[in-house]
PDB file of C-alpha atoms and ligand atoms in Angstrom:
ATOM      1  CA  MET G 953     125.423  42.936 124.316  1.00  0.00           C
ATOM      2  CA  SER G 954     125.592  46.199 126.368  1.00  0.00           C
ATOM      3  CA  THR G 955     127.484  46.493 129.363  1.00  0.00           C
ATOM      4  CA  PRO G 956     126.547  49.050 131.265  1.00  0.00           C
ATOM      5  CA  HIS G 957     123.467  47.618 132.723  1.00  0.00           C
ATOM      6  CA  ARG G 958     125.081  44.385 133.149  1.00  0.00           C
ATOM      7  CA  SER G 959     124.686  42.481 136.568  1.00  0.00           C
ATOM      8  CA  ILE G 960     126.512  39.274 136.292  1.00  0.00           C
ATOM      9  CA  ARG G 961     130.248  39.199 136.096  1.00  0.00           C
ATOM     10  CA  SER G 962     132.145  36.038 136.232  1.00  0.00           C
ATOM     11  CA  TYR G 963     134.764  37.235 138.738  1.00  0.00           C
ATOM     12  CA  VAL G 964     134.708  38.283 141.607  1.00  0.00           C
ATOM     13  CA  LEU G 965     136.596  40.863 143.727  1.00  0.00           C
ATOM     14  CA  ARG G 966     138.562  39.651 146.416  1.00  0.00           C
ATOM     15  CA  GLN G 967     140.782  42.660 148.111  1.00  0.00           C
ATOM     16  CA  GLY G 968     142.598  42.649 150.916  1.00  0.00           C
ATOM     17  CA  ARG G 969     145.185  40.162 149.912  1.00  0.00           C
ATOM     18  CA  VAL G 970     147.380  41.752 147.876  1.00  0.00           C
ATOM     19  CA  THR G 971     151.532  42.133 148.955  1.00  0.00           C
ATOM     20  CA  ASP G 972     153.013  45.449 149.426  1.00  0.00           C
ATOM     21  CA  ALA G 973     155.839  44.153 146.612  1.00  0.00           C
ATOM     22  CA  GLN G 974     152.711  42.882 144.512  1.00  0.00           C
ATOM     23  CA  ARG G 975     151.435  46.884 144.760  1.00  0.00           C
ATOM     24  CA  ARG G 976     154.893  48.575 144.779  1.00  0.00           C
ATOM     25  CA  ALA G 977     155.228  46.939 141.413  1.00  0.00           C
ATOM     26  CA  ARG G 978     151.984  47.403 139.947  1.00  0.00           C
ATOM     27  CA  ASP G 979     151.604  50.995 141.318  1.00  0.00           C
ATOM     28  CA  GLN G 980     155.405  51.802 139.162  1.00  0.00           C
ATOM     29  CA  TRP G 981     155.359  49.571 136.008  1.00  0.00           C
ATOM     30  CA  LEU G 982     151.173  50.713 135.406  1.00  0.00           C
ATOM     31  CA  SER G 983     152.325  54.215 133.400  1.00  0.00           C
ATOM     32  CA  ARG G 984     154.563  52.120 131.533  1.00  0.00           C
ATOM     33  CA  PHE G 985     153.284  48.621 130.864  1.00  0.00           C
ATOM     34  CA  GLY G 986     149.204  49.491 131.303  1.00  0.00           C
ATOM     35  CA  ILE G 987     146.688  50.697 130.002  1.00  0.00           C
ATOM     36  CA  PRO G 988     143.518  52.265 131.513  1.00  0.00           C
ATOM     37  CA  TYR G 989     140.222  51.357 130.867  1.00  0.00           C
ATOM     38  CA  ALA G 990     137.887  53.909 129.001  1.00  0.00           C
ATOM     39  CA  GLN G 991     134.558  53.252 126.528  1.00  0.00           C
ATOM     40  CA  CYS G 992     137.198  54.073 123.564  1.00  0.00           C
ATOM     41  CA  ALA G 993     138.700  51.894 120.811  1.00  0.00           C
ATOM     42  CA  LEU G 994     142.311  51.224 121.006  1.00  0.00           C
ATOM     43  CA  ASP G 995     144.306  51.275 118.166  1.00  0.00           C
ATOM     44  CA  LEU G 996     146.618  48.325 118.441  1.00  0.00           C
ATOM     45  CA  ASP G 997     148.605  49.055 116.733  1.00  0.00           C
ATOM     46  CA  CYS G 998     149.839  52.652 117.975  1.00  0.00           C
ATOM     47  CA  VAL G 999     149.935  50.971 121.127  1.00  0.00           C
ATOM     48  CA  PHE G1000     152.383  48.484 121.352  1.00  0.00           C
ATOM     49  CA  GLY G1001     154.290  50.820 118.258  1.00  0.00           C
ATOM     50  CA  ARG G1002     155.020  48.347 116.011  1.00  0.00           C
ATOM     51  CA  ALA G1003     152.341  46.181 113.534  1.00  0.00           C
ATOM     52  CA  ALA G1004     152.354  42.748 114.874  1.00  0.00           C
ATOM     53  CA  PRO G1005     149.297  39.602 114.919  1.00  0.00           C
ATOM     54  CA  LYS G1006     147.510  41.209 118.245  1.00  0.00           C
ATOM     55  CA  ILE G1007     146.655  38.317 120.952  1.00  0.00           C
ATOM     56  CA  LEU G1008     144.485  39.102 123.833  1.00  0.00           C
ATOM     57  CA  GLU G1009     144.306  36.929 127.043  1.00  0.00           C
ATOM     58  CA  ILE G1010     141.550  37.319 129.439  1.00  0.00           C
ATOM     59  CA  GLY G1011     141.896  36.737 132.673  1.00  0.00           C
ATOM     60  CA  PHE G1012     145.916  35.959 132.915  1.00  0.00           C
ATOM     61  CA  GLY G1013     145.972  35.314 136.731  1.00  0.00           C
ATOM     62  CA  MET G1014     149.221  35.877 137.720  1.00  0.00           C
ATOM     63  CA  GLY G1015     150.693  35.843 134.604  1.00  0.00           C
ATOM     64  CA  GLU G1016     153.350  33.061 134.764  1.00  0.00           C
ATOM     65  CA  THR G1017     151.410  31.769 130.860  1.00  0.00           C
ATOM     66  CA  THR G1018     151.185  34.914 129.384  1.00  0.00           C
ATOM     67  CA  ALA G1019     155.027  35.983 130.090  1.00  0.00           C
ATOM     68  CA  ASP G1020     156.486  33.076 128.550  1.00  0.00           C
ATOM     69  CA  ILE G1021     154.755  32.901 125.191  1.00  0.00           C
ATOM     70  CA  ALA G1022     154.903  37.093 124.903  1.00  0.00           C
ATOM     71  CA  SER G1023     159.498  36.185 125.850  1.00  0.00           C
ATOM     72  CA  ARG G1024     159.076  32.460 123.226  1.00  0.00           C
ATOM     73  CA  HIS G1025     157.242  34.752 120.782  1.00  0.00           C
ATOM     74  CA  PRO G1026     158.773  38.718 120.412  1.00  0.00           C
ATOM     75  CA  GLY G1027     157.049  38.903 117.438  1.00  0.00           C
ATOM     76  CA  ASN G1028     153.467  38.999 118.574  1.00  0.00           C
ATOM     77  CA  ASP G1029     151.229  41.530 120.432  1.00  0.00           C
ATOM     78  CA  TYR G1030     149.737  40.518 123.872  1.00  0.00           C
ATOM     79  CA  LEU G1031     147.317  42.834 125.909  1.00  0.00           C
ATOM     80  CA  GLY G1032     145.996  41.122 129.464  1.00  0.00           C
ATOM     81  CA  ILE G1033     143.222  41.790 131.132  1.00  0.00           C
ATOM     82  CA  GLU G1034     143.090  40.610 134.393  1.00  0.00           C
ATOM     83  CA  VAL G1035     140.574  42.158 137.631  1.00  0.00           C
ATOM     84  CA  HIS G1036     142.751  41.449 140.676  1.00  0.00           C
ATOM     85  CA  THR G1037     145.263  43.161 141.082  1.00  0.00           C
ATOM     86  CA  PRO G1038     147.776  40.819 142.671  1.00  0.00           C
ATOM     87  CA  GLY G1039     148.374  39.089 139.091  1.00  0.00           C
ATOM     88  CA  VAL G1040     148.653  42.762 137.667  1.00  0.00           C
ATOM     89  CA  GLY G1041     151.062  43.492 139.543  1.00  0.00           C
ATOM     90  CA  SER G1042     153.301  40.396 139.324  1.00  0.00           C
ATOM     91  CA  LEU G1043     152.798  40.131 135.494  1.00  0.00           C
ATOM     92  CA  LEU G1044     153.413  43.949 134.981  1.00  0.00           C
ATOM     93  CA  LYS G1045     156.880  42.080 137.817  1.00  0.00           C
ATOM     94  CA  ARG G1046     157.830  39.747 135.136  1.00  0.00           C
ATOM     95  CA  VAL G1047     157.734  42.363 131.960  1.00  0.00           C
ATOM     96  CA  ALA G1048     159.818  44.350 133.400  1.00  0.00           C
ATOM     97  CA  GLU G1049     162.224  42.739 134.838  1.00  0.00           C
ATOM     98  CA  LEU G1050     162.268  39.952 130.757  1.00  0.00           C
ATOM     99  CA  GLY G1051     162.615  43.633 129.470  1.00  0.00           C
ATOM    100  CA  LEU G1052     159.750  42.576 127.692  1.00  0.00           C
ATOM    101  CA  LYS G1053     158.176  45.045 124.798  1.00  0.00           C
ATOM    102  CA  ASN G1054     155.580  42.855 123.580  1.00  0.00           C
ATOM    103  CA  VAL G1055     153.482  42.896 126.668  1.00  0.00           C
ATOM    104  CA  ARG G1056     150.523  45.149 127.526  1.00  0.00           C
ATOM    105  CA  VAL G1057     147.725  45.486 130.109  1.00  0.00           C
ATOM    106  CA  ILE G1058     144.210  46.244 130.968  1.00  0.00           C
ATOM    107  CA  GLN G1059     142.945  46.093 134.628  1.00  0.00           C
ATOM    108  CA  HIS G1060     139.622  45.542 133.909  1.00  0.00           C
ATOM    109  CA  ASP G1061     136.201  43.342 132.889  1.00  0.00           C
ATOM    110  CA  ALA G1062     137.648  42.125 130.004  1.00  0.00           C
ATOM    111  CA  VAL G1063     133.707  41.911 128.628  1.00  0.00           C
ATOM    112  CA  GLU G1064     133.089  45.602 128.691  1.00  0.00           C
ATOM    113  CA  VAL G1065     137.209  45.961 127.693  1.00  0.00           C
ATOM    114  CA  VAL G1066     136.486  43.826 124.165  1.00  0.00           C
ATOM    115  CA  GLU G1067     132.738  45.368 123.813  1.00  0.00           C
ATOM    116  CA  ARG G1068     134.145  48.767 124.136  1.00  0.00           C
ATOM    117  CA  MET G1069     137.882  48.883 123.558  1.00  0.00           C
ATOM    118  CA  ILE G1070     138.631  46.769 120.989  1.00  0.00           C
ATOM    119  CA  LEU G1071     137.798  47.295 117.604  1.00  0.00           C
ATOM    120  CA  PRO G1072     136.309  45.199 114.983  1.00  0.00           C
ATOM    121  CA  ALA G1073     138.640  43.169 113.089  1.00  0.00           C
ATOM    122  CA  SER G1074     141.642  43.665 114.994  1.00  0.00           C
ATOM    123  CA  LEU G1075     142.141  40.368 116.527  1.00  0.00           C
ATOM    124  CA  ASP G1076     144.870  37.744 115.253  1.00  0.00           C
ATOM    125  CA  GLY G1077     144.812  35.518 117.990  1.00  0.00           C
ATOM    126  CA  VAL G1078     142.165  35.331 122.055  1.00  0.00           C
ATOM    127  CA  HIS G1079     144.271  32.671 125.072  1.00  0.00           C
ATOM    128  CA  VAL G1080     141.526  32.096 127.677  1.00  0.00           C
ATOM    129  CA  PHE G1081     143.071  29.593 130.739  1.00  0.00           C
ATOM    130  CA  PHE G1082     141.777  28.224 133.058  1.00  0.00           C
ATOM    131  CA  PRO G1083     139.167  30.474 133.888  1.00  0.00           C
ATOM    132  CA  ASP G1084     136.719  30.477 136.126  1.00  0.00           C
ATOM    133  CA  PRO G1085     134.895  26.754 135.872  1.00  0.00           C
ATOM    134  CA  TRP G1086     131.124  28.479 138.314  1.00  0.00           C
ATOM    135  CA  PRO G1087     130.819  24.929 139.269  1.00  0.00           C
ATOM    136  CA  LYS G1088     127.584  25.439 141.445  1.00  0.00           C
ATOM    137  CA  LYS G1089     123.992  25.259 139.126  1.00  0.00           C
ATOM    138  CA  ARG G1090     123.480  28.062 139.618  1.00  0.00           C
ATOM    139  CA  HIS G1091     126.801  30.287 139.317  1.00  0.00           C
ATOM    140  CA  HIS G1092     126.700  28.741 135.250  1.00  0.00           C
ATOM    141  CA  LYS G1093     125.960  32.251 134.844  1.00  0.00           C
ATOM    142  CA  ARG G1094     128.523  34.610 135.585  1.00  0.00           C
ATOM    143  CA  ARG G1095     130.853  31.552 133.653  1.00  0.00           C
ATOM    144  CA  LEU G1096     133.013  33.821 131.051  1.00  0.00           C
ATOM    145  CA  ILE G1097     132.249  31.694 127.815  1.00  0.00           C
ATOM    146  CA  GLN G1098     128.371  32.828 126.594  1.00  0.00           C
ATOM    147  CA  PRO G1099     126.857  32.483 123.935  1.00  0.00           C
ATOM    148  CA  ALA G1100     126.277  36.280 123.660  1.00  0.00           C
ATOM    149  CA  PHE G1101     130.397  37.039 124.692  1.00  0.00           C
ATOM    150  CA  VAL G1102     131.586  34.544 122.779  1.00  0.00           C
ATOM    151  CA  SER G1103     129.327  35.846 119.187  1.00  0.00           C
ATOM    152  CA  LEU G1104     131.050  39.207 120.278  1.00  0.00           C
ATOM    153  CA  LEU G1105     134.654  37.832 120.523  1.00  0.00           C
ATOM    154  CA  ALA G1106     133.850  36.254 117.025  1.00  0.00           C
ATOM    155  CA  THR G1107     133.704  39.921 116.148  1.00  0.00           C
ATOM    156  CA  ARG G1108     136.852  41.301 117.342  1.00  0.00           C
ATOM    157  CA  MET G1109     138.665  38.634 115.705  1.00  0.00           C
ATOM    158  CA  LYS G1110     140.037  38.814 111.943  1.00  0.00           C
ATOM    159  CA  PRO G1111     139.123  35.613 110.067  1.00  0.00           C
ATOM    160  CA  GLY G1112     141.440  33.486 110.157  1.00  0.00           C
ATOM    161  CA  ALA G1113     141.777  34.471 114.087  1.00  0.00           C
ATOM    162  CA  TYR G1114     142.162  31.563 116.298  1.00  0.00           C
ATOM    163  CA  LEU G1115     140.512  30.959 119.293  1.00  0.00           C
ATOM    164  CA  HIS G1116     142.368  28.862 122.262  1.00  0.00           C
ATOM    165  CA  VAL G1117     140.039  27.952 125.822  1.00  0.00           C
ATOM    166  CA  ALA G1118     141.327  25.443 128.212  1.00  0.00           C
ATOM    167  CA  THR G1119     140.550  24.066 131.654  1.00  0.00           C
ATOM    168  CA  ASP G1120     140.149  21.542 133.847  1.00  0.00           C
ATOM    169  CA  TRP G1121     136.944  21.293 134.564  1.00  0.00           C
ATOM    170  CA  GLU G1122     134.193  18.741 132.523  1.00  0.00           C
ATOM    171  CA  SER G1123     130.743  20.007 132.669  1.00  0.00           C
ATOM    172  CA  TYR G1124     132.268  23.611 131.310  1.00  0.00           C
ATOM    173  CA  ALA G1125     134.731  22.348 128.592  1.00  0.00           C
ATOM    174  CA  LEU G1126     131.469  20.123 127.145  1.00  0.00           C
ATOM    175  CA  TRP G1127     130.118  23.825 127.791  1.00  0.00           C
ATOM    176  CA  ILE G1128     132.355  25.318 126.193  1.00  0.00           C
ATOM    177  CA  LEU G1129     132.683  23.781 122.994  1.00  0.00           C
ATOM    178  CA  GLU G1130     128.642  23.567 122.973  1.00  0.00           C
ATOM    179  CA  VAL G1131     129.115  27.355 123.212  1.00  0.00           C
ATOM    180  CA  LEU G1132     131.809  27.392 120.172  1.00  0.00           C
ATOM    181  CA  THR G1133     129.758  24.781 118.286  1.00  0.00           C
ATOM    182  CA  GLY G1134     126.742  26.771 117.771  1.00  0.00           C
ATOM    183  CA  GLU G1135     128.861  30.211 116.764  1.00  0.00           C
ATOM    184  CA  ARG G1136     128.900  30.476 113.498  1.00  0.00           C
ATOM    185  CA  ARG G1137     132.052  32.777 112.800  1.00  0.00           C
ATOM    186  CA  PHE G1138     133.629  30.403 114.394  1.00  0.00           C
ATOM    187  CA  ALA G1139     135.063  26.389 113.526  1.00  0.00           C
ATOM    188  CA  ASN G1140     136.370  24.033 115.313  1.00  0.00           C
ATOM    189  CA  THR G1141     139.990  22.932 114.382  1.00  0.00           C
ATOM    190  CA  GLY G1142     139.794  19.587 115.193  1.00  0.00           C
ATOM    191  CA  ASP G1143     136.253  16.689 116.009  1.00  0.00           C
ATOM    192  CA  ALA G1144     135.338  17.720 119.438  1.00  0.00           C
ATOM    193  CA  PHE G1145     138.390  18.636 121.896  1.00  0.00           C
ATOM    194  CA  ALA G1146     142.233  19.345 120.281  1.00  0.00           C
ATOM    195  CA  PRO G1147     145.065  18.105 122.215  1.00  0.00           C
ATOM    196  CA  ARG G1148     147.373  19.806 123.717  1.00  0.00           C
ATOM    197  CA  SER G1149     149.007  22.826 122.751  1.00  0.00           C
ATOM    198  CA  GLU G1150     152.607  22.775 123.049  1.00  0.00           C
ATOM    199  CA  HIS G1151     152.136  26.358 123.214  1.00  0.00           C
ATOM    200  CA  ARG G1152     150.251  26.923 126.098  1.00  0.00           C
ATOM    201  CA  PRO G1153     153.270  26.374 128.705  1.00  0.00           C
ATOM    202  CA  LEU G1154     152.373  24.076 131.821  1.00  0.00           C
ATOM    203  CA  THR G1155     151.595  26.424 134.686  1.00  0.00           C
ATOM    204  CA  LYS G1156     152.518  25.193 139.148  1.00  0.00           C
ATOM    205  CA  PHE G1157     147.907  26.019 138.982  1.00  0.00           C
ATOM    206  CA  GLU G1158     147.481  22.736 136.377  1.00  0.00           C
ATOM    207  CA  ALA G1159     150.307  20.886 137.109  1.00  0.00           C
ATOM    208  CA  ARG G1160     148.512  20.712 140.846  1.00  0.00           C
ATOM    209  CA  GLY G1161     145.949  20.033 138.869  1.00  0.00           C
ATOM    210  CA  LEU G1162     147.512  17.145 136.840  1.00  0.00           C
ATOM    211  CA  ASN G1163     148.947  15.911 140.254  1.00  0.00           C
ATOM    212  CA  LEU G1164     145.336  15.994 141.582  1.00  0.00           C
ATOM    213  CA  GLY G1165     144.463  13.510 138.453  1.00  0.00           C
ATOM    214  CA  HIS G1166     142.477  16.354 136.964  1.00  0.00           C
ATOM    215  CA  ARG G1167     142.221  16.414 133.424  1.00  0.00           C
ATOM    216  CA  VAL G1168     142.702  18.955 130.705  1.00  0.00           C
ATOM    217  CA  TRP G1169     140.550  19.743 128.175  1.00  0.00           C
ATOM    218  CA  GLU G1170     141.910  22.114 124.853  1.00  0.00           C
ATOM    219  CA  VAL G1171     139.411  23.552 122.374  1.00  0.00           C
ATOM    220  CA  LEU G1172     141.467  25.615 119.688  1.00  0.00           C
ATOM    221  CA  PHE G1173     138.282  27.412 116.732  1.00  0.00           C
ATOM    222  CA  ARG G1174     139.191  29.329 114.396  1.00  0.00           C
ATOM    223  CA  ARG G1175     137.679  32.432 113.532  1.00  0.00           C
ATOM    224  CA  VAL G1176     135.939  32.092 109.874  1.00  0.00           C
TER     225      VAL G1176
HETATM  226  C1  SAM C1495     140.912  30.520 137.850  1.00  0.00           C
HETATM  227  S1  SAM C1495     142.193  31.948 136.850  1.00  0.00           S
HETATM  228  C2  SAM C1495     142.877  31.149 135.495  1.00  0.00           C
HETATM  229  C3  SAM C1495     143.810  31.882 136.398  1.00  0.00           C
HETATM  230  C4  SAM C1495     145.673  32.058 134.951  1.00  0.00           C
HETATM  231  N1  SAM C1495     144.631  31.965 132.988  1.00  0.00           N
HETATM  232  C5  SAM C1495     145.819  30.385 134.923  1.00  0.00           C
HETATM  233  O1  SAM C1495     145.970  29.449 133.891  1.00  0.00           O
HETATM  234  O2  SAM C1495     146.525  30.038 136.100  1.00  0.00           O
HETATM  235  C6  SAM C1495     140.665  32.336 136.530  1.00  0.00           C
HETATM  236  C7  SAM C1495     141.097  34.160 136.464  1.00  0.00           C
HETATM  237  O3  SAM C1495     140.174  34.749 135.206  1.00  0.00           O
HETATM  238  C8  SAM C1495     140.267  36.333 135.682  1.00  0.00           C
HETATM  239  N2  SAM C1495     138.841  36.616 135.720  1.00  0.00           N
HETATM  240  C9  SAM C1495     137.630  36.171 136.258  1.00  0.00           C
HETATM  241  N3  SAM C1495     137.077  37.010 135.008  1.00  0.00           N
HETATM  242  C10 SAM C1495     137.218  37.810 134.071  1.00  0.00           C
HETATM  243  C11 SAM C1495     137.166  39.577 133.814  1.00  0.00           C
HETATM  244  N4  SAM C1495     135.876  39.212 133.391  1.00  0.00           N
HETATM  245  N5  SAM C1495     137.110  40.415 133.247  1.00  0.00           N
HETATM  246  C12 SAM C1495     139.122  40.128 133.412  1.00  0.00           C
HETATM  247  N6  SAM C1495     139.678  38.801 134.032  1.00  0.00           N
HETATM  248  C13 SAM C1495     138.696  38.057 134.247  1.00  0.00           C
HETATM  249  C14 SAM C1495     139.804  35.810 137.865  1.00  0.00           C
HETATM  250  O4  SAM C1495     139.815  37.327 138.384  1.00  0.00           O
HETATM  251  C15 SAM C1495     140.909  34.500 137.769  1.00  0.00           C
HETATM  252  O5  SAM C1495     142.946  35.063 137.676  1.00  0.00           O
END
């Protein structure tokens, strides 16, 4: 996958919704817990200052799930990627308030980060929770989960590492299942969709959807 000429992205940057508190938090904590985007690979053990399992989360939104999982699993290191400043500010603030030492954040397009900054066979797990569904057919090409990106992710994962995706959009769920099933370096941990993971806390976003009668589909594959 070549990124320099990539024009289709899985997000649209919405400016102007950043509160002063979110911007202050981002500016205050980014130098401590943030990693600037660069076109060179990271030594993740060096970044976190220890050898521990490394979990990548793509599109953490406001970061509630990231902070919750990281605080419950202090033995793992979590690298979160998100493009939106409010979410980055919000997660950084939480990380500072909770005194979490096992979270780092990159504010940049995850496709480019994975391609340029993550070394082959360096990840123990990947979380993609509620990626933007891009429901209109003409926008399906913007969906994050695409064969080329999944194939790239597979190269960055260690054998045995897991990829966990959750969505509340049925057609996207079916597409994700199809794409992951088609990637020879992944094996499904179940028959089709996985049962709800205890690992993943219920976010406000998800709770709202469930109250509206939405269903959630979970997909859990392992790198062979
Ligand atoms: C629907 S939200 C879900 C947020 C969160 N995971 C949750 O469950 O509440 C999807 C998020 O993915 C982010 N995103 C989409 N494409 C991305 C990309 N290529 N790189 C980084 N973040 C991305 C968006 O900015 C958005 O915050």
